[in-house]
Coordinates of C-alpha atoms in Angstrom, one line a residue:
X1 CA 66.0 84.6 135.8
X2 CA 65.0 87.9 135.7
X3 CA 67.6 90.1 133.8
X4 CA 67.4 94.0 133.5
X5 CA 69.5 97.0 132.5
X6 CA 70.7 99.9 134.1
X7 CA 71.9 103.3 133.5
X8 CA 73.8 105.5 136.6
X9 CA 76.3 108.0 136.8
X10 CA 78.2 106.0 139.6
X11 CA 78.5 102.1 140.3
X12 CA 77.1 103.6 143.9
X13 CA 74.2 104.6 142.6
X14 CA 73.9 101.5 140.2
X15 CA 73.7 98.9 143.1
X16 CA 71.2 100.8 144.9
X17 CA 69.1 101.0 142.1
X18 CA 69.5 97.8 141.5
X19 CA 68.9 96.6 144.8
X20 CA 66.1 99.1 144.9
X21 CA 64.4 97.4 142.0
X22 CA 65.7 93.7 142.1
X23 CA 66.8 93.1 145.8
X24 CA 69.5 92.3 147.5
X25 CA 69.7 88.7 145.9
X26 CA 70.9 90.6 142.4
X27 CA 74.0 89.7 140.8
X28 CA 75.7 92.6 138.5
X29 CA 76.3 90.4 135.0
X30 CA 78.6 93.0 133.4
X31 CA 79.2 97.0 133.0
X32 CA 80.4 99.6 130.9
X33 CA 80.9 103.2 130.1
X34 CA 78.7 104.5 127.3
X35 CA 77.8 107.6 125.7
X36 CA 73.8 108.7 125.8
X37 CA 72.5 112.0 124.0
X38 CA 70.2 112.9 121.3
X39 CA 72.5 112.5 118.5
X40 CA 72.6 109.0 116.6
X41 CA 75.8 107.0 117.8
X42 CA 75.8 109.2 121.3
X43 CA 77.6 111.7 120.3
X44 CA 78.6 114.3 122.5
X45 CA 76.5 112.9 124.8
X46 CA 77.1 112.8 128.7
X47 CA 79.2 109.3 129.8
X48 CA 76.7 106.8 132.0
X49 CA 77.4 103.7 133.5
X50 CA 75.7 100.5 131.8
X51 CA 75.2 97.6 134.3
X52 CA 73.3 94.3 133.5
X53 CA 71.8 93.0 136.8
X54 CA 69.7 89.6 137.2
X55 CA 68.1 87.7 139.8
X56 CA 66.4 84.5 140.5
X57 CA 62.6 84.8 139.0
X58 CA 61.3 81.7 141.4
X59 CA 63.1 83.2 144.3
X60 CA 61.4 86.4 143.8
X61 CA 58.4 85.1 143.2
X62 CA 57.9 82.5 146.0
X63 CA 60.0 83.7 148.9
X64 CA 58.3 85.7 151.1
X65 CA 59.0 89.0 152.1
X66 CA 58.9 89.2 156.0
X67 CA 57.2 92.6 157.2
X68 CA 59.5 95.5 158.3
X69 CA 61.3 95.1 161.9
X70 CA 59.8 91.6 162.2
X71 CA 62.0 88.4 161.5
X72 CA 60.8 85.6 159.8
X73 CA 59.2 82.7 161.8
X74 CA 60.8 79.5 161.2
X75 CA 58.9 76.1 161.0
X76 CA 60.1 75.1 164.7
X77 CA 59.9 78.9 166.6
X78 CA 55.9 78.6 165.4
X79 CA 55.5 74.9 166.8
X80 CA 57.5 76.2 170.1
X81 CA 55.0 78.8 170.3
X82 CA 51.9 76.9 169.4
X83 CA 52.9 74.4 172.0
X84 CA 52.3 76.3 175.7
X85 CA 48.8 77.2 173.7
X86 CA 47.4 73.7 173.1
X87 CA 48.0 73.3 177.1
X88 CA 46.1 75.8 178.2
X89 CA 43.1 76.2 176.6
X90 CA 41.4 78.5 178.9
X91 CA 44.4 81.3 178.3
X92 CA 43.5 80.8 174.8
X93 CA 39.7 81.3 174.9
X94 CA 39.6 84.4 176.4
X95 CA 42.2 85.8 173.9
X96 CA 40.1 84.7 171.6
X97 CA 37.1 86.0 172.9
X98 CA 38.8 89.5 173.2
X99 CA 39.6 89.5 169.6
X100 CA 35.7 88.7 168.9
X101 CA 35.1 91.8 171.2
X102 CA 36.6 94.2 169.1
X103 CA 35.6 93.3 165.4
X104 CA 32.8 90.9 165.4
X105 CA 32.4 87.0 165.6
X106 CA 31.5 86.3 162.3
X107 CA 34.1 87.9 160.3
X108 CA 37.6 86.8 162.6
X109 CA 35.8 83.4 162.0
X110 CA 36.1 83.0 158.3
X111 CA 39.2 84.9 158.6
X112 CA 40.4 82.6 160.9
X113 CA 39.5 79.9 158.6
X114 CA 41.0 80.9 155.7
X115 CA 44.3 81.7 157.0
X116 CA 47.2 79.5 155.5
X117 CA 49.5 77.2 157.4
X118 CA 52.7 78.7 158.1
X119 CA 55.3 77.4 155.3
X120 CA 58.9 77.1 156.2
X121 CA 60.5 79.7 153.4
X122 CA 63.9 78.5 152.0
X123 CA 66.9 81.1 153.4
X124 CA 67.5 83.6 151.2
X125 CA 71.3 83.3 150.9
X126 CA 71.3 79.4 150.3
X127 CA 69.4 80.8 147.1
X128 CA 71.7 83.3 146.0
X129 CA 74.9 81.1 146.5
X130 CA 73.2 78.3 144.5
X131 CA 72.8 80.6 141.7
X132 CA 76.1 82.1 141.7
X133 CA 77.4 78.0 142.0
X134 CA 75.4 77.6 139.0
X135 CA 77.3 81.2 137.2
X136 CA 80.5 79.2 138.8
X137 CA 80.3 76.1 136.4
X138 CA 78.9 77.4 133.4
X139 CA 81.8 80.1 133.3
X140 CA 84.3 76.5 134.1
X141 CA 82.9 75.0 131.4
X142 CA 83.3 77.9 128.8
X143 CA 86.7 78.3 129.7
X144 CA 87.3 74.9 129.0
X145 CA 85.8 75.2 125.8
X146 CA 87.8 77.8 124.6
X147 CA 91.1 76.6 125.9
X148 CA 90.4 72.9 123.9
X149 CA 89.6 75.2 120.3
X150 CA 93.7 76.6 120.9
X151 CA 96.1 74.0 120.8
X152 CA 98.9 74.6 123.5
X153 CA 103.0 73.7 123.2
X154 CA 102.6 70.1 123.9
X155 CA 100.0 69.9 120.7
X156 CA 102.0 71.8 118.2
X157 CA 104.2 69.8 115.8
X158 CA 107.8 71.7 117.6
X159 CA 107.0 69.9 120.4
X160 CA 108.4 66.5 118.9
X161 CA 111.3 68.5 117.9
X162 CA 114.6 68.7 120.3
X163 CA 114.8 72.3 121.7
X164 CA 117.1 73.6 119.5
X165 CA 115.3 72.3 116.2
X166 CA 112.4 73.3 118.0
X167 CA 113.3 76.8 117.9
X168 CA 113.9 76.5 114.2
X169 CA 110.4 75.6 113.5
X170 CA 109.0 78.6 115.6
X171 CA 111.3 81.0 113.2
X172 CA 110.3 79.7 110.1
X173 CA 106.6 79.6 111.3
X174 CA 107.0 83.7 112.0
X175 CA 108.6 83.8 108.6
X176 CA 105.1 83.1 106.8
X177 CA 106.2 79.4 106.0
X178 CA 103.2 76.7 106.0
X179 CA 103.6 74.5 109.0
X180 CA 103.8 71.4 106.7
X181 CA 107.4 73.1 104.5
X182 CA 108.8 73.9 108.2
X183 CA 107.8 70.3 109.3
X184 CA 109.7 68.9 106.4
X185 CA 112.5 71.3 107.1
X186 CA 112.7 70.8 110.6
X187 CA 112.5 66.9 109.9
X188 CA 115.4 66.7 107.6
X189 CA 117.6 68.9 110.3
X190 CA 116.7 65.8 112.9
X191 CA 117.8 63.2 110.4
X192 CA 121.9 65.4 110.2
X193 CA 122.0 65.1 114.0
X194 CA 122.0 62.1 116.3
X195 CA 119.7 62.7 119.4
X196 CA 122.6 62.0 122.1
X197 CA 124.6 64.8 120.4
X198 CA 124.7 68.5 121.8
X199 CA 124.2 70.5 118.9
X200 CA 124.0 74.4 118.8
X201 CA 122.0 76.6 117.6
X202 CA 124.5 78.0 115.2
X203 CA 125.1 74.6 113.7
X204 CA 121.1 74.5 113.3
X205 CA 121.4 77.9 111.2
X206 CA 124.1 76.7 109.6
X207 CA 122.7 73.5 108.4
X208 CA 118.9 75.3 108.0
X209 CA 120.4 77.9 105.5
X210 CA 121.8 74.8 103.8
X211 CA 118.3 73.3 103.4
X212 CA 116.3 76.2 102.3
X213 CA 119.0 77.2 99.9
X214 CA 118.3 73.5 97.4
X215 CA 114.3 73.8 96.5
X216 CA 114.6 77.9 95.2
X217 CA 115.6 78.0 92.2
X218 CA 116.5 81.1 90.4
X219 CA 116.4 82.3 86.4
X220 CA 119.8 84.7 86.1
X221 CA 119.7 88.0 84.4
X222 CA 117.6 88.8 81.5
X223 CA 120.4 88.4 79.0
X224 CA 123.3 86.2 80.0
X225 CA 127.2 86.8 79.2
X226 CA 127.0 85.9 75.1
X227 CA 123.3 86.6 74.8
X228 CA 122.3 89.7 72.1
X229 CA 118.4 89.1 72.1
X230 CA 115.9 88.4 74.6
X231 CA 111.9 89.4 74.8
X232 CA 110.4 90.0 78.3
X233 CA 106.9 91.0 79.5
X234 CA 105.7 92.2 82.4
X235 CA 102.5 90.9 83.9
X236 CA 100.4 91.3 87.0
X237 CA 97.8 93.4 89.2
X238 CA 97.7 96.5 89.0
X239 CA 99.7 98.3 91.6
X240 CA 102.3 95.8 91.9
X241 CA 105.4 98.0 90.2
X242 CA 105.6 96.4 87.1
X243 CA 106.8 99.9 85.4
X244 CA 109.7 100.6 88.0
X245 CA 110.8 97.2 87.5
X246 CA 110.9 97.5 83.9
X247 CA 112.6 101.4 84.7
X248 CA 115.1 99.8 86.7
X249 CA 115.8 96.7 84.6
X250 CA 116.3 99.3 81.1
X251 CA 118.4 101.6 83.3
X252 CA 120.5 98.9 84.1
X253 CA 120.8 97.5 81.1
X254 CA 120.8 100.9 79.0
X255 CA 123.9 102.6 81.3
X256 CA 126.1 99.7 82.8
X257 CA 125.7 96.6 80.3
X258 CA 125.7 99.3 77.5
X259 CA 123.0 97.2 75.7
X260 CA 120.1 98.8 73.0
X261 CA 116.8 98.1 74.8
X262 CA 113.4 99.4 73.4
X263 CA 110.3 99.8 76.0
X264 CA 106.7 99.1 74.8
X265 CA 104.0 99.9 76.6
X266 CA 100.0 98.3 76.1
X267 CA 99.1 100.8 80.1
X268 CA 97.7 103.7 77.8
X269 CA 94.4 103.5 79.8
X270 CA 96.1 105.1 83.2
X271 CA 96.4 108.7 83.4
X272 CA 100.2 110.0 82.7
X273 CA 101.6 106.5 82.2
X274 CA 103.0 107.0 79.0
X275 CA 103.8 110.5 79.5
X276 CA 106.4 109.2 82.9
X277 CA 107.7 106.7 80.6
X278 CA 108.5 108.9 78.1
X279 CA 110.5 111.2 80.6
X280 CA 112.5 108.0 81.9
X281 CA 112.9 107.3 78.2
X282 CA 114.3 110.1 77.0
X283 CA 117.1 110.2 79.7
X284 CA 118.1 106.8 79.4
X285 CA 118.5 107.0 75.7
X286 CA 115.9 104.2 74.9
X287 CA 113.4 103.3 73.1
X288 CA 109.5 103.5 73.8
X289 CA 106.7 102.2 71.5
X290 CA 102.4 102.8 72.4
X291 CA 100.4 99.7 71.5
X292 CA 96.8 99.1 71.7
X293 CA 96.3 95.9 70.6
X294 CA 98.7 92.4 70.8
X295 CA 98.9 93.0 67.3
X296 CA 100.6 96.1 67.7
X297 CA 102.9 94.8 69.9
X298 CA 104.0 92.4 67.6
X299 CA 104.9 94.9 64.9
X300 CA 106.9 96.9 67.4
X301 CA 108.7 93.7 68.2
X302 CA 109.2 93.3 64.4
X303 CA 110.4 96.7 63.4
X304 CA 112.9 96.9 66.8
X305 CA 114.5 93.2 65.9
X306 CA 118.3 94.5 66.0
X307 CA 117.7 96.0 70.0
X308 CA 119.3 93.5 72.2
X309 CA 116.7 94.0 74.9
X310 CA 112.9 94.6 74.2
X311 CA 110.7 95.3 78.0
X312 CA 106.6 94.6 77.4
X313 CA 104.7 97.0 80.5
X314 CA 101.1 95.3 80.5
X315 CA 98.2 96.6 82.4
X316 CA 97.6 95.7 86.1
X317 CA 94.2 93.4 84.6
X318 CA 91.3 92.4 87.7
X319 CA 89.1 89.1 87.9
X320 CA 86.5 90.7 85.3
X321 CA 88.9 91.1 82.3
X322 CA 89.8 87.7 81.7
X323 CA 89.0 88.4 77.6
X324 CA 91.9 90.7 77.8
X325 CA 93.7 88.0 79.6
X326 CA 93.2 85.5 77.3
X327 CA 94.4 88.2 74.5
X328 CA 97.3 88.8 76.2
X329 CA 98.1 85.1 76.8
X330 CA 97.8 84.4 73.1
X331 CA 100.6 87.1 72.4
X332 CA 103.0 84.4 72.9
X333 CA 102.0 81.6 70.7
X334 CA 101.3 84.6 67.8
X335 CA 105.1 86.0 67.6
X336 CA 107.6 83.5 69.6
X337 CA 109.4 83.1 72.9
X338 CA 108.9 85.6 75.1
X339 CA 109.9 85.6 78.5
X340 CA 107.0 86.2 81.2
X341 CA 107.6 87.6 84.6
X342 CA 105.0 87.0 87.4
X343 CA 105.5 90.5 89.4
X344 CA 104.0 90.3 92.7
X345 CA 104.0 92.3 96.2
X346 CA 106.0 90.7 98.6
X347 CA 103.5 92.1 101.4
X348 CA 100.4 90.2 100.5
X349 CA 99.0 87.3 101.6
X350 CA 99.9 83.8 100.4
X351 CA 96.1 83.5 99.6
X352 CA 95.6 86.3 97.4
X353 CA 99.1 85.4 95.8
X354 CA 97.9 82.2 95.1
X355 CA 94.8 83.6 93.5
X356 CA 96.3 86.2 91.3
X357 CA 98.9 83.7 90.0
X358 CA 95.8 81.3 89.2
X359 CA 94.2 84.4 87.2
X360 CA 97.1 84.9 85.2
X361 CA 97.3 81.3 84.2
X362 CA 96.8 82.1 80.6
X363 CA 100.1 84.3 80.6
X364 CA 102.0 81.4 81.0
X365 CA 104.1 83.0 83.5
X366 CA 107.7 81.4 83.7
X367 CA 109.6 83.3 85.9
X368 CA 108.5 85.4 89.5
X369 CA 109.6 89.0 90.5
X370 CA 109.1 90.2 93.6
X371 CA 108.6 93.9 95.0
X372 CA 108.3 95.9 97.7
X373 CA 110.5 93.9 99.8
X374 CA 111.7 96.7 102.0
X375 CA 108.1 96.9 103.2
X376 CA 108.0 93.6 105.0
X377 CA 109.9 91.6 107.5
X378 CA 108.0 88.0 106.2
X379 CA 109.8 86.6 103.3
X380 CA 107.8 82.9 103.6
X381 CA 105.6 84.0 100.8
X382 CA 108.8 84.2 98.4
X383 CA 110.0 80.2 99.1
X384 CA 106.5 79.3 99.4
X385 CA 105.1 80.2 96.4
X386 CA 108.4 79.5 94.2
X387 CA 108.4 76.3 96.2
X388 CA 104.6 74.9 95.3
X389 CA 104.9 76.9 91.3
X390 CA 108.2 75.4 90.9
X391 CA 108.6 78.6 88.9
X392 CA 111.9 79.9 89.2
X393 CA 112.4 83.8 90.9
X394 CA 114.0 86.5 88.8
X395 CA 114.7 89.9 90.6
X396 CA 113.1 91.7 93.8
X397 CA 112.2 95.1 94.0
X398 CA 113.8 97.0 97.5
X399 CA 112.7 100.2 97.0
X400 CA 111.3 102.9 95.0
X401 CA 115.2 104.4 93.6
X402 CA 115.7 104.0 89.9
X403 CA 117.6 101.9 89.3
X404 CA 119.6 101.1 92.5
X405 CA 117.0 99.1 94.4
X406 CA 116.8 96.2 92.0
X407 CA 118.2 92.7 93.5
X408 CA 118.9 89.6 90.9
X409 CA 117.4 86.7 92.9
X410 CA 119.7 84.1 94.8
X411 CA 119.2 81.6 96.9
X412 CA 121.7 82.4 99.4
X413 CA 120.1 85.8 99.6
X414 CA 116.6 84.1 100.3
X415 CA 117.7 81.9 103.5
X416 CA 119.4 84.9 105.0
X417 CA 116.1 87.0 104.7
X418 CA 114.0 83.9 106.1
X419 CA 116.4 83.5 108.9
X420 CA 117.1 86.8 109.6
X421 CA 120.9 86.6 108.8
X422 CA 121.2 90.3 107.0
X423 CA 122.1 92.8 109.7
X424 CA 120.8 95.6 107.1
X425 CA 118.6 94.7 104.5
X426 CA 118.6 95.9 101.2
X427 CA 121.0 98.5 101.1
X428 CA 122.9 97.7 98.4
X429 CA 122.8 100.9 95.7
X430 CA 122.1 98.5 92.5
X431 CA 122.2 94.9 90.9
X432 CA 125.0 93.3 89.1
X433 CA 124.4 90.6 86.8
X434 CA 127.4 88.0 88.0
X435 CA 127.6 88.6 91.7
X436 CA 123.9 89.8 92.6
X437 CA 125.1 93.1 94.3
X438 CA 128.1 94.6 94.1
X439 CA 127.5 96.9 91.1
X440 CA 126.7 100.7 91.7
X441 CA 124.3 102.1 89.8
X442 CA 122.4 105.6 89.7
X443 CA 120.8 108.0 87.5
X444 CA 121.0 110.8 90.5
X445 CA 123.5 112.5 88.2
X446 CA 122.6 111.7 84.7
X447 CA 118.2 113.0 85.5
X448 CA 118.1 115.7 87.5
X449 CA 114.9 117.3 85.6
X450 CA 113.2 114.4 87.2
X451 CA 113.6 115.2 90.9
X452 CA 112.8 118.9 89.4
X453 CA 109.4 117.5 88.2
X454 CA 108.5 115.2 91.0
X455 CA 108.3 112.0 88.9
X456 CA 108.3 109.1 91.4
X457 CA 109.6 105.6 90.2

């Protein structure tokens, strides 16, 4: 097959070069709009039309091309016409002998010898049909190829499902939930309802909400009713709000629970860190310590051993530090308990969850605390990884206000996200300790300098 490229203002003037150059027998293979001009990538160059064009090699090769205004003489029109001739030879000689007249008798001999037998030459268009037949099938069978690579609704797992249950799995599928946790799910529903029995699909929520609401499991506050001590650091990537979590959490504490909390801080390396700290710091009324080292941290922890509440801000740490990892990790088993929050984004992918939580491994992480949850509409990753880490979830970060968009975790609160029960999400103005989020917190009176400044939380 003889393929070739061309380049016209107009698909008018595209087929007729194209039957110009390839024949009539051509068959346009694709086109587009491009750009061509002297500068690299086109640009500002005048739009052209790109059409690939291809036609059978061997039926340009080997058909012949019949002279202009003259048909082309069939097997049985030359034996018709041969026919009167072998029966009357004499009409045939003296033809002949006019011929030999006119340009010799040697030469129209040889001539006459060397001349071909007329070959019967295969129709043109039972050539062109064959190879668009041929076009035909390969385009079936690539169609077919691609439609067997997607499975369709009779090959997906919902489709063993009644219709309502059915519908279920589809939700929690959206929600970000691994197809094997909404199978399980979906499977346990089947078991609460008989199949003769008309079931709703409220009765489906109702019973779905039940089931999601057993496997999370949930830490409480930082310090329960009765507790006066508690140690908590703050680990993970670097971006993922650790500081405004630990803002929020110390505003909390500092203003509504009334509790002495002390800050300390090992993020000296990012510009104006400890400077924005130090502003939150000094409104609040708490504490803040620098440390370089683990060692320094545990002589701040020392010396601050009568503050009910003591907040560790780490370093967002990437897949090359893993000494300072390991440094970090041992900071535990050097002083005591200490309570280690996993915070994570909310709006990133279960796989690169699962690989940062594998990275921080040597923290020890005990608890999870989710953020940015205002910036997503997919809460699968939150039961999914508490769900395979068995770790239990702490708080979630719903915005960027200090420190009103702070939720303590619940379960309940979990299943409504994942089945799309809250009719406005997060817009509760602050945590509360015992009921999740009925307390009103803000620091929009007690800080204006701050807005003043433009210090972001």
């Amino acid at each position: 097959m003889n393929i070739k490229l061309f380049h016209a203002e107009t698909m008018h003037d595209a087929i007729r070069a194209i039957k110009a150059e390839l024949g009539p027998d051509a068959v346009i293979l694709s086109s587009k709009r491009v750009r061509q001009g002297s500068l690299p990538f086109g640009l500002f160059g005048r739009p052209l039309l790109e059409v690939t064009a291809a036609v059978d090699r061997e039926a340009k090769e080997f058909v012949p091309i019949p002279p202009p205004n003259k048909p082309a003489i069939r097997r049985d029109e030359v034996q018709a016409a041969t026919a009167p001739i072998q029966e009357s030879p004499a009409g045939f000689q003296d033809t002949l002998n006019a011929v030999l007249s006119t340009s010799g008798a040697a030469r129209p001999r040889a001539s006459h010898a060397a001349m071909p037998a007329p070959v019967a030459a295969p129709p043109l268009r039972s050539l062109a049909s064959e190879h668009l037949h041929r076009l035909k099938k390969e385009l079936h069978d690539l169609r077919q190829r691609l439609n067997s690579s997607f499975p369709n609704d009779a090959s997906t797992p919902s489709a063993g499902f009644p219709a309502p249950i059915a519908r279920a799995y589809r939700q929690l599928i959206a929600q970000g939930l691994r197809s094997s946790s909404a199978d399980s799910l979906c499977r346990a529903l089947c078991r609460q309802f008989t199949p003769e029995s008309a079931v709703a699909d409220s009765e489906i929520q109702d019973m779905l909400h039940r089931l999601l609401v057993e496997p999370i499991r949930v830490s409480g506050p930082l310090l329960n009713p009765g507790d006066d001590y508690n140690v908590a650091m703050f680990v993970g990537p670097s971006g993922a709000g650790k500081t405004t979590a630990i803002v929020k959490l110390a505003a909390y504490y500092s203003l509504e629970e009334h509790k002495s909390v002390v800050l300390i801080t090992l993020d000296s390396c990012r510009m104006a860190a400890v400077e924005h700290l130090r502003m939150y710091t000094n409104v609040l009324g708490v504490g803040l310590e620098t440390a370089q080292t683990t060692a320094d941290v545990i002589d701040c922890i020392r010396r601050h051993r009568g503050a009910n509440l003591i907040l560790i801000d780490t370093p967002g740490y990437g897949a090359d530090d893993a000494a300072r990892l390991a440094d970090l990790g041992e900071l535990k088993d050097s002083y005591g308990p200490i309570e280690t929050h996993m915070v994570l984004p909310s709006n990133t992918r279960m796989e690169d969850l699962l690989r940062t939580l594998a990275r921080y491994d040597v923290c020890a992480p005990s608890r999870l605390l989710f953020t940015r949850l205002d910036e997503t509409q997919e809460y699968g990753n939150l039961f999914e990884l508490a769900y395979q880490t068995t770790l239990p979830l702490s708080y979630w970060g719903t915005g960027q206000r200090v420190p009103a968009d702070l939720e303590l975790a619940q379960p309940e609160r979990l299943a409504d996200l994942l089945l799309d029960r809250a009719s406005s999400r997060f817009t509760s103005p602050g945590l509360s300790l015992s009921m999740g989020r009925n307390s009103v917190v803000s620091l929009a009176g007690t800080m204006p300098q701050l807005a003043k400044e433009g210090v972001s939380a």
